[in-house]
Short mmCIF file of C-alpha atoms and ligand atoms in Angstrom, two decimals:
data_model
loop_
_atom_site.label_atom_id
_atom_site.label_comp_id
_atom_site.label_asym_id
_atom_site.label_seq_id
_atom_site.Cartn_x
_atom_site.Cartn_y
_atom_site.Cartn_z
CA MET V 1 -8.33 4.75 -27.85
CA ASP V 2 -7.20 2.57 -31.02
CA THR V 3 -6.89 -0.95 -29.41
CA MET V 4 -7.13 -2.74 -33.00
CA GLY V 5 -4.84 -6.00 -33.31
CA HIS V 6 -4.32 -5.26 -29.35
CA ILE V 7 -2.62 -8.50 -28.01
CA LYS V 8 -4.21 -8.77 -24.07
CA LEU V 9 -1.35 -9.43 -21.82
CA HIS V 10 -1.21 -12.31 -19.68
CA ILE V 11 2.56 -12.11 -18.89
CA PRO V 12 3.16 -11.57 -15.56
CA GLY V 13 3.89 -7.76 -15.94
CA PRO V 14 3.10 -5.31 -17.05
CA VAL V 15 -0.52 -6.98 -17.35
CA GLU V 16 -3.60 -5.72 -18.83
CA VAL V 17 -4.69 -2.03 -18.14
CA SER V 18 -8.46 -1.19 -18.01
CA ALA V 19 -10.19 1.37 -20.11
CA LYS V 20 -11.36 2.77 -16.91
CA THR V 21 -7.94 3.00 -15.65
CA PHE V 22 -6.79 4.48 -18.77
CA ALA V 23 -9.41 7.03 -18.82
CA ALA V 24 -8.31 7.91 -14.79
CA PHE V 25 -4.94 8.33 -16.13
CA CYS V 26 -6.03 11.20 -18.35
CA ALA V 27 -7.80 13.64 -15.97
CA PRO V 28 -6.43 17.10 -15.99
CA MET V 29 -3.19 17.98 -14.63
CA VAL V 30 -2.87 20.04 -11.45
CA GLY V 31 0.21 21.37 -9.76
CA HIS V 32 1.92 18.91 -7.60
CA ARG V 33 2.32 21.65 -4.78
CA GLY V 34 -1.43 22.82 -5.21
CA GLN V 35 -4.58 21.97 -2.70
CA GLY V 36 -5.68 19.88 -5.53
CA PHE V 37 -2.89 17.62 -5.59
CA LYS V 38 -2.65 17.44 -1.75
CA ASP V 39 -6.80 16.58 -1.84
CA LEU V 40 -6.11 13.86 -4.22
CA TYR V 41 -3.41 12.25 -1.98
CA ALA V 42 -5.39 12.80 1.09
CA LYS V 43 -8.07 10.91 -0.28
CA ILE V 44 -6.24 7.94 -1.49
CA GLN V 45 -4.02 7.65 1.90
CA PRO V 46 -6.34 6.05 4.20
CA GLN V 47 -7.22 3.84 1.52
CA LEU V 48 -3.48 2.81 0.94
CA GLN V 49 -3.19 2.39 4.43
CA SER V 50 -6.29 -0.23 4.68
CA LEU V 51 -4.78 -1.91 1.83
CA LEU V 52 -1.42 -2.57 3.32
CA PHE V 53 -2.77 -2.94 6.98
CA THR V 54 -0.70 0.12 8.49
CA LYS V 55 -1.05 3.09 10.31
CA GLN V 56 2.27 4.52 8.79
CA LEU V 57 2.21 6.52 5.78
CA VAL V 58 2.40 4.93 2.33
CA TYR V 59 4.74 6.75 -0.31
CA LEU V 60 4.44 7.16 -3.82
CA SER V 61 7.56 7.06 -5.92
CA THR V 62 7.65 7.79 -9.45
CA SER V 63 9.98 5.37 -10.54
CA SER V 64 9.68 1.41 -11.27
CA ALA V 65 10.03 -0.84 -8.26
CA TRP V 66 13.96 -0.87 -8.90
CA GLY V 67 14.34 2.71 -7.74
CA ILE V 68 12.90 1.70 -4.31
CA MET V 69 14.44 -1.67 -4.15
CA GLU V 70 17.86 0.36 -4.61
CA GLY V 71 16.94 3.10 -2.49
CA SER V 72 16.02 0.63 0.65
CA LEU V 73 19.49 -0.24 0.50
CA ARG V 74 21.14 3.26 0.28
CA ASN V 75 18.84 4.08 3.12
CA LEU V 76 19.18 1.44 5.42
CA VAL V 77 22.25 -0.60 4.91
CA SER V 78 25.01 0.75 7.12
CA LYS V 79 26.89 -2.73 8.13
CA LYS V 80 25.90 -5.65 5.79
CA VAL V 81 22.74 -6.83 3.64
CA LEU V 82 21.95 -10.46 3.29
CA CYS V 83 20.08 -10.83 0.25
CA CYS V 84 17.63 -13.94 -0.04
CA MET V 85 17.84 -15.37 -3.46
CA CYS V 86 15.41 -17.76 -5.24
CA GLY V 87 14.88 -16.62 -8.79
CA ALA V 88 15.89 -13.81 -11.32
CA PHE V 89 14.53 -10.76 -9.35
CA SER V 90 15.94 -11.70 -5.89
CA ASP V 91 19.20 -12.68 -7.63
CA LYS V 92 19.54 -9.17 -9.11
CA TRP V 93 19.25 -7.72 -5.49
CA LEU V 94 22.69 -9.01 -4.51
CA ASP V 95 24.44 -7.57 -7.70
CA VAL V 96 22.38 -4.09 -7.12
CA ALA V 97 23.79 -4.02 -3.64
CA LYS V 98 27.18 -4.43 -4.61
CA ARG V 99 26.91 -1.80 -7.23
CA CYS V 100 25.64 0.70 -4.33
CA GLY V 101 28.82 -0.36 -2.80
CA LYS V 102 27.35 -2.00 0.09
CA ALA V 103 28.71 -5.42 1.76
CA ALA V 104 26.36 -7.94 0.91
CA GLU V 105 25.97 -11.74 1.26
CA ALA V 106 23.89 -14.24 -0.73
CA LEU V 107 21.17 -16.70 0.97
CA GLN V 108 20.70 -18.81 -2.10
CA VAL V 109 18.22 -21.44 -2.57
CA ASP V 110 17.41 -23.50 -5.95
CA TRP V 111 14.95 -21.25 -8.10
CA GLY V 112 11.36 -22.83 -7.39
CA SER V 113 11.99 -23.38 -3.77
CA PRO V 114 10.77 -20.58 -1.22
CA ILE V 115 12.93 -18.91 1.07
CA ARG V 116 12.26 -20.46 4.44
CA ALA V 117 12.60 -18.45 7.84
CA GLU V 118 14.92 -21.08 9.28
CA ALA V 119 17.77 -20.43 6.62
CA ILE V 120 17.12 -16.81 7.32
CA ASP V 121 17.77 -17.43 11.20
CA ALA V 122 20.85 -19.05 10.77
CA LYS V 123 22.40 -16.51 8.72
CA LEU V 124 21.20 -13.60 10.86
CA ALA V 125 22.48 -15.47 14.13
CA THR V 126 25.97 -14.48 12.93
CA GLY V 127 25.35 -10.96 13.79
CA GLU V 128 26.99 -9.63 10.33
CA PHE V 129 23.80 -8.27 9.01
CA ASP V 130 21.96 -4.90 9.72
CA ALA V 131 19.56 -5.36 6.68
CA LEU V 132 17.95 -8.37 4.59
CA THR V 133 16.40 -8.17 1.23
CA LEU V 134 13.50 -10.79 0.55
CA ILE V 135 10.99 -11.12 -2.74
CA HIS V 136 7.50 -12.23 -1.22
CA ASN V 137 6.47 -13.47 -4.62
CA GLU V 138 9.45 -14.46 -6.90
CA THR V 139 7.98 -13.75 -10.21
CA SER V 140 10.44 -15.48 -12.29
CA THR V 141 9.42 -18.79 -10.76
CA GLY V 142 5.79 -18.25 -9.54
CA THR V 143 6.98 -19.18 -5.90
CA MET V 144 5.49 -17.42 -2.93
CA SER V 145 7.59 -17.60 0.44
CA PRO V 146 6.27 -17.74 3.86
CA LEU V 147 6.26 -14.02 5.04
CA THR V 148 4.53 -14.77 8.05
CA ASP V 149 6.87 -17.07 9.64
CA ILE V 150 9.93 -14.88 8.20
CA GLY V 151 8.28 -11.71 9.78
CA LEU V 152 8.45 -13.42 13.03
CA LEU V 153 12.13 -13.65 13.14
CA LYS V 154 11.89 -9.66 13.39
CA ALA V 155 11.25 -10.04 17.17
CA LYS V 156 14.59 -11.88 17.56
CA TYR V 157 16.44 -9.21 15.44
CA PRO V 158 14.89 -5.97 15.80
CA ASP V 159 18.13 -4.20 14.86
CA VAL V 160 18.08 -5.89 11.11
CA MET V 161 16.02 -4.14 8.36
CA PHE V 162 13.71 -6.21 6.37
CA ILE V 163 13.14 -5.14 3.14
CA VAL V 164 10.20 -6.91 1.29
CA ASP V 165 9.51 -6.53 -2.32
CA ALA V 166 5.91 -7.57 -2.83
CA VAL V 167 5.85 -6.35 -6.34
CA SER V 168 3.73 -8.90 -8.01
CA SER V 169 1.67 -9.75 -4.69
CA MET V 170 0.66 -6.37 -3.31
CA THR V 171 -3.35 -5.77 -3.48
CA ALA V 172 -3.64 -9.67 -4.49
CA THR V 173 -2.93 -11.26 -1.09
CA ARG V 174 -3.22 -10.20 2.24
CA ILE V 175 0.15 -8.56 3.33
CA ALA V 176 -0.53 -6.97 6.95
CA PHE V 177 2.45 -4.38 7.31
CA ASP V 178 2.09 -3.47 11.03
CA GLU V 179 1.19 -7.22 12.05
CA LEU V 180 4.39 -8.76 10.31
CA GLY V 181 6.60 -6.08 12.11
CA ILE V 182 8.74 -5.63 8.58
CA ASP V 183 10.56 -2.51 7.88
CA VAL V 184 9.87 -1.69 4.19
CA LEU V 185 7.08 -2.83 2.18
CA LEU V 186 7.21 -2.09 -1.87
CA ALA V 187 5.31 -2.75 -5.12
CA GLY V 188 5.52 -1.34 -8.84
CA THR V 189 2.12 -0.80 -10.01
CA GLN V 190 2.19 -2.62 -13.39
CA LYS V 191 1.81 -6.05 -11.61
CA ALA V 192 -1.07 -6.67 -9.63
CA PHE V 193 -2.42 -3.38 -9.20
CA ALA V 194 -3.12 -3.59 -13.19
CA MET V 195 -1.69 -0.11 -13.73
CA PRO V 196 0.87 1.30 -16.41
CA PRO V 197 4.46 1.05 -15.10
CA GLY V 198 6.22 3.98 -13.67
CA LEU V 199 4.90 4.39 -9.97
CA THR V 200 5.67 2.48 -6.87
CA VAL V 201 3.77 2.23 -3.73
CA PHE V 202 5.67 1.97 -0.50
CA THR V 203 5.73 2.18 3.32
CA CYS V 204 8.48 2.17 6.02
CA SER V 205 8.38 1.32 10.11
CA PRO V 206 9.16 4.00 12.28
CA ALA V 207 12.56 2.11 12.90
CA ALA V 208 13.36 2.38 9.13
CA LEU V 209 12.88 6.09 9.13
CA ALA V 210 15.20 6.42 12.45
CA LYS V 211 17.84 4.36 10.64
CA ALA V 212 17.56 5.99 7.36
CA ALA V 213 17.84 9.36 9.13
CA THR V 214 21.50 8.01 10.47
CA LEU V 215 22.68 7.06 6.87
CA LYS V 216 24.84 10.07 5.25
CA ASP V 217 24.80 9.14 1.57
CA ARG V 218 21.37 8.13 1.12
CA GLY V 219 21.17 10.77 -1.76
CA TYR V 220 18.10 12.55 -2.64
CA TYR V 221 15.47 11.12 -5.14
CA PHE V 222 15.01 8.20 -3.09
CA ASP V 223 15.35 9.46 0.56
CA PHE V 224 12.97 7.95 2.82
CA VAL V 225 12.95 10.97 5.28
CA GLU V 226 12.37 13.10 2.57
CA PHE V 227 9.02 10.66 1.24
CA GLN V 228 8.08 11.11 5.20
CA LYS V 229 8.13 14.65 5.41
CA ASN V 230 6.31 15.34 2.20
CA ALA V 231 3.79 12.48 2.87
CA ALA V 232 2.88 14.31 6.26
CA ASP V 233 1.90 17.27 3.94
CA ASN V 234 0.41 14.90 1.40
CA MET V 235 3.25 15.81 -1.10
CA THR V 236 5.85 14.05 -2.77
CA PRO V 237 9.76 14.87 -2.67
CA SER V 238 9.54 15.59 -6.31
CA THR V 239 7.06 16.22 -9.11
CA PRO V 240 5.37 12.78 -9.32
CA SER V 241 3.51 11.59 -12.33
CA ILE V 242 0.21 12.82 -11.43
CA SER V 243 -1.47 10.80 -14.00
CA HIS V 244 -0.25 7.50 -12.01
CA ILE V 245 -1.88 8.78 -8.99
CA TYR V 246 -5.07 9.65 -10.66
CA ALA V 247 -5.07 6.16 -11.95
CA LEU V 248 -4.29 4.73 -8.48
CA ALA V 249 -7.22 6.65 -6.98
CA SER V 250 -9.49 4.79 -9.34
CA LYS V 251 -7.92 1.40 -8.74
CA LEU V 252 -8.20 1.62 -4.89
CA ASP V 253 -12.19 2.69 -5.47
CA ASP V 254 -12.30 -0.55 -7.40
CA PHE V 255 -10.27 -2.37 -4.98
CA PHE V 256 -12.46 -1.39 -2.02
CA ALA V 257 -15.94 -1.91 -4.12
CA GLU V 258 -14.78 -5.45 -4.76
CA GLY V 259 -13.68 -5.92 -1.09
CA LEU V 260 -10.04 -6.87 -0.07
CA GLU V 261 -11.13 -10.19 0.78
CA ALA V 262 -12.98 -10.94 -2.19
CA ARG V 263 -10.03 -9.67 -4.22
CA PHE V 264 -7.59 -11.98 -2.04
CA ALA V 265 -9.81 -14.97 -2.84
CA ARG V 266 -10.26 -14.33 -6.71
CA HIS V 267 -6.52 -13.95 -7.11
CA LEU V 268 -6.36 -17.53 -5.33
CA THR V 269 -9.10 -19.04 -7.19
CA LEU V 270 -7.86 -18.20 -10.63
CA ALA V 271 -4.41 -19.32 -9.64
CA GLN V 272 -5.73 -22.58 -8.78
CA ARG V 273 -7.89 -22.75 -12.19
CA THR V 274 -4.65 -21.94 -14.07
CA ARG V 275 -2.69 -24.84 -12.16
CA ASP V 276 -5.45 -27.33 -12.86
CA TRP V 277 -5.30 -26.23 -16.42
CA ALA V 278 -1.62 -27.13 -16.41
CA ARG V 279 -1.83 -30.55 -14.70
CA GLY V 280 -4.92 -31.26 -16.82
CA HIS V 281 -2.55 -31.32 -19.93
CA GLY V 282 0.17 -33.42 -18.36
CA PHE V 283 2.41 -30.56 -17.14
CA LEU V 284 4.16 -30.15 -13.93
CA LEU V 285 4.39 -27.18 -11.95
CA PHE V 286 7.76 -25.49 -11.40
CA PRO V 287 7.61 -24.23 -7.73
CA GLU V 288 7.93 -26.37 -5.20
CA LYS V 289 4.55 -27.84 -3.80
CA GLY V 290 2.68 -25.75 -1.36
CA PHE V 291 4.49 -22.54 -2.36
CA GLU V 292 3.01 -21.71 -5.79
CA SER V 293 2.11 -18.07 -6.30
CA SER V 294 -1.59 -17.00 -6.25
CA THR V 295 -0.84 -14.26 -9.03
CA LEU V 296 0.76 -16.47 -11.78
CA THR V 297 1.55 -19.87 -12.70
CA CYS V 298 5.06 -20.95 -13.47
CA VAL V 299 4.82 -24.29 -15.54
CA SER V 300 7.25 -26.47 -15.69
CA ASN V 301 8.24 -27.50 -19.34
CA GLY V 302 11.06 -29.70 -18.75
CA ALA V 303 12.70 -27.82 -15.78
CA ARG V 304 11.40 -30.45 -13.69
CA THR V 305 11.43 -33.99 -15.18
CA GLY V 306 8.54 -36.24 -15.57
CA GLY V 307 5.96 -33.63 -16.93
CA ARG V 308 4.91 -32.70 -20.46
CA VAL V 309 7.31 -30.75 -22.67
CA LEU V 310 6.40 -28.90 -25.78
CA ASP V 311 7.86 -26.10 -27.95
CA VAL V 312 7.08 -22.81 -25.83
CA SER V 313 7.90 -20.51 -28.74
CA LYS V 314 5.38 -22.30 -30.95
CA LEU V 315 2.83 -22.15 -28.06
CA GLN V 316 3.20 -18.55 -27.67
CA LYS V 317 2.63 -17.78 -31.17
CA LEU V 318 -0.22 -19.86 -31.60
CA VAL V 319 -1.56 -18.34 -28.59
CA LYS V 320 -0.69 -14.67 -29.70
CA ASP V 321 -2.38 -15.61 -32.87
CA ARG V 322 -5.63 -15.78 -30.89
CA GLY V 323 -4.89 -12.58 -29.29
CA PHE V 324 -3.08 -13.33 -25.96
CA LEU V 325 0.47 -12.94 -25.02
CA ILE V 326 1.76 -15.22 -22.54
CA ASP V 327 5.38 -15.94 -21.17
CA GLY V 328 8.01 -18.04 -22.39
CA GLY V 329 10.06 -18.21 -19.29
CA TYR V 330 12.63 -15.64 -17.57
CA GLY V 331 16.25 -15.91 -17.57
CA LYS V 332 18.09 -19.51 -16.94
CA ILE V 333 14.51 -21.12 -17.19
CA LYS V 334 13.43 -19.61 -20.30
CA GLY V 335 11.97 -22.16 -22.66
CA THR V 336 11.90 -25.06 -19.68
CA THR V 337 9.21 -22.96 -18.44
CA PHE V 338 6.42 -20.82 -19.05
CA ARG V 339 4.31 -18.57 -17.39
CA ILE V 340 0.59 -17.34 -17.04
CA SER V 341 -0.41 -14.33 -15.24
CA ASN V 342 -3.92 -14.05 -13.62
CA MET V 343 -3.06 -10.51 -11.84
CA GLY V 344 -5.26 -7.46 -11.62
CA ASP V 345 -8.56 -7.55 -12.95
CA GLU V 346 -8.96 -11.32 -14.30
CA THR V 347 -12.13 -12.88 -14.09
CA GLU V 348 -13.23 -16.78 -14.21
CA ALA V 349 -14.40 -15.86 -17.65
CA THR V 350 -11.34 -13.85 -18.91
CA MET V 351 -8.96 -16.58 -17.97
CA GLY V 352 -11.64 -19.05 -19.11
CA THR V 353 -11.16 -17.46 -22.62
CA LEU V 354 -7.45 -17.93 -22.21
CA TYR V 355 -7.49 -21.46 -21.52
CA ALA V 356 -9.44 -22.03 -24.68
CA ALA V 357 -7.03 -20.12 -26.69
CA MET V 358 -4.42 -22.20 -25.08
CA ASP V 359 -6.31 -25.82 -25.51
CA GLU V 360 -6.74 -24.67 -29.25
CA SER V 361 -3.00 -23.94 -29.43
CA ILE V 362 -1.79 -27.15 -27.62
CA LYS V 363 -3.92 -29.23 -30.16
CA LEU V 364 -2.61 -27.80 -33.19
CA ILE V 365 0.70 -28.64 -31.69
CA GLY V 366 -0.16 -32.19 -31.29
C1 PLP I 401 8.65 -7.01 -11.95
C2 PLP I 401 9.43 -7.18 -10.92
C3 PLP I 401 10.46 -6.35 -10.30
C4 PLP I 401 10.83 -5.20 -11.23
O1 PLP I 401 10.14 -4.13 -11.25
P1 PLP I 401 10.83 -2.97 -12.36
O2 PLP I 401 9.17 -2.27 -12.55
O3 PLP I 401 11.35 -3.54 -13.61
O4 PLP I 401 11.43 -2.15 -11.38
C5 PLP I 401 11.08 -6.56 -9.13
N1 PLP I 401 10.49 -7.64 -8.32
C6 PLP I 401 9.55 -8.32 -8.49
C7 PLP I 401 9.18 -9.74 -7.63
C8 PLP I 401 8.94 -8.38 -9.89
O5 PLP I 401 7.86 -9.04 -10.11
#
């Protein structure tokens, strides 16, 4: 593979993909209804279940995360969906619900704030909703919402479908699906899985599958009932990106060789290092204190007053000249924040070279 002039990705998705993962991606093709594919899916199914701490089958959708984010609405919303909104991705989910013709309402908090269980409780108490959407780790703001607290609400509202996007946190932190009691958990593979984009890993509660079966206009490609039926036989509803599934098998072996707890701890430590780096240079962090993501750091560059401010595009260019791509802020906080990812395969050593490149760049800016 020609990697000359490659700029290493430290944006929060897609993230850097290892040569080993790409090699797995290039395994010879097999038929998706044949024993070879069934054996592949059967091999990774228990690993996926361990990763998500679930006894439910884990499904593989050949789509980016939005496919299943939209699919969840089509499968599970018949009355009205509460969209918990705290950043660009979670805000967009409301728009997507409306485009699907669903009744939808916003629970909006300021960007950088988490979604709190009390706020959800107050909304669900109206009895108007049969589903909610929540992003565990809002990637645009680097903010993690307290999923355990929110999951506890499920006991109080058993008929409300809790749909959770863990796109930028799945594999990097413990998300115990069965314990949480939530109904859908999903993630695209180009974030913390450190795989190429194009595959989504997700699972559903028995209640979600039962609810989906009652909805008439859930379509075919993202029909959760089809995913369940096929997965029971180690297949997918339509021809999947088999290459992605080979790569996923390779990644899962890596995750369990490292150990999940070690993987979670590594992400947290590296995020803490990045926060220290930012504070060490006089910056404030964008997320509310105590809710900082463990997979990326959103640095305030004027979005919160008091900290250091510099020309983000200059910083990005200087860092890029040194071989790394960082993100210059997303949506309405572009330029007034910047983001640094530590997702996937990063180590103290690889993050150290990034910090050194950023140190040099900041010195040049003066
Ligand atoms: C990246 C991201 C998405 C969108 O994923 P696509 O792959 O573009 O569909 C959704 N939610 C979160 C939290 C993300 O980080």
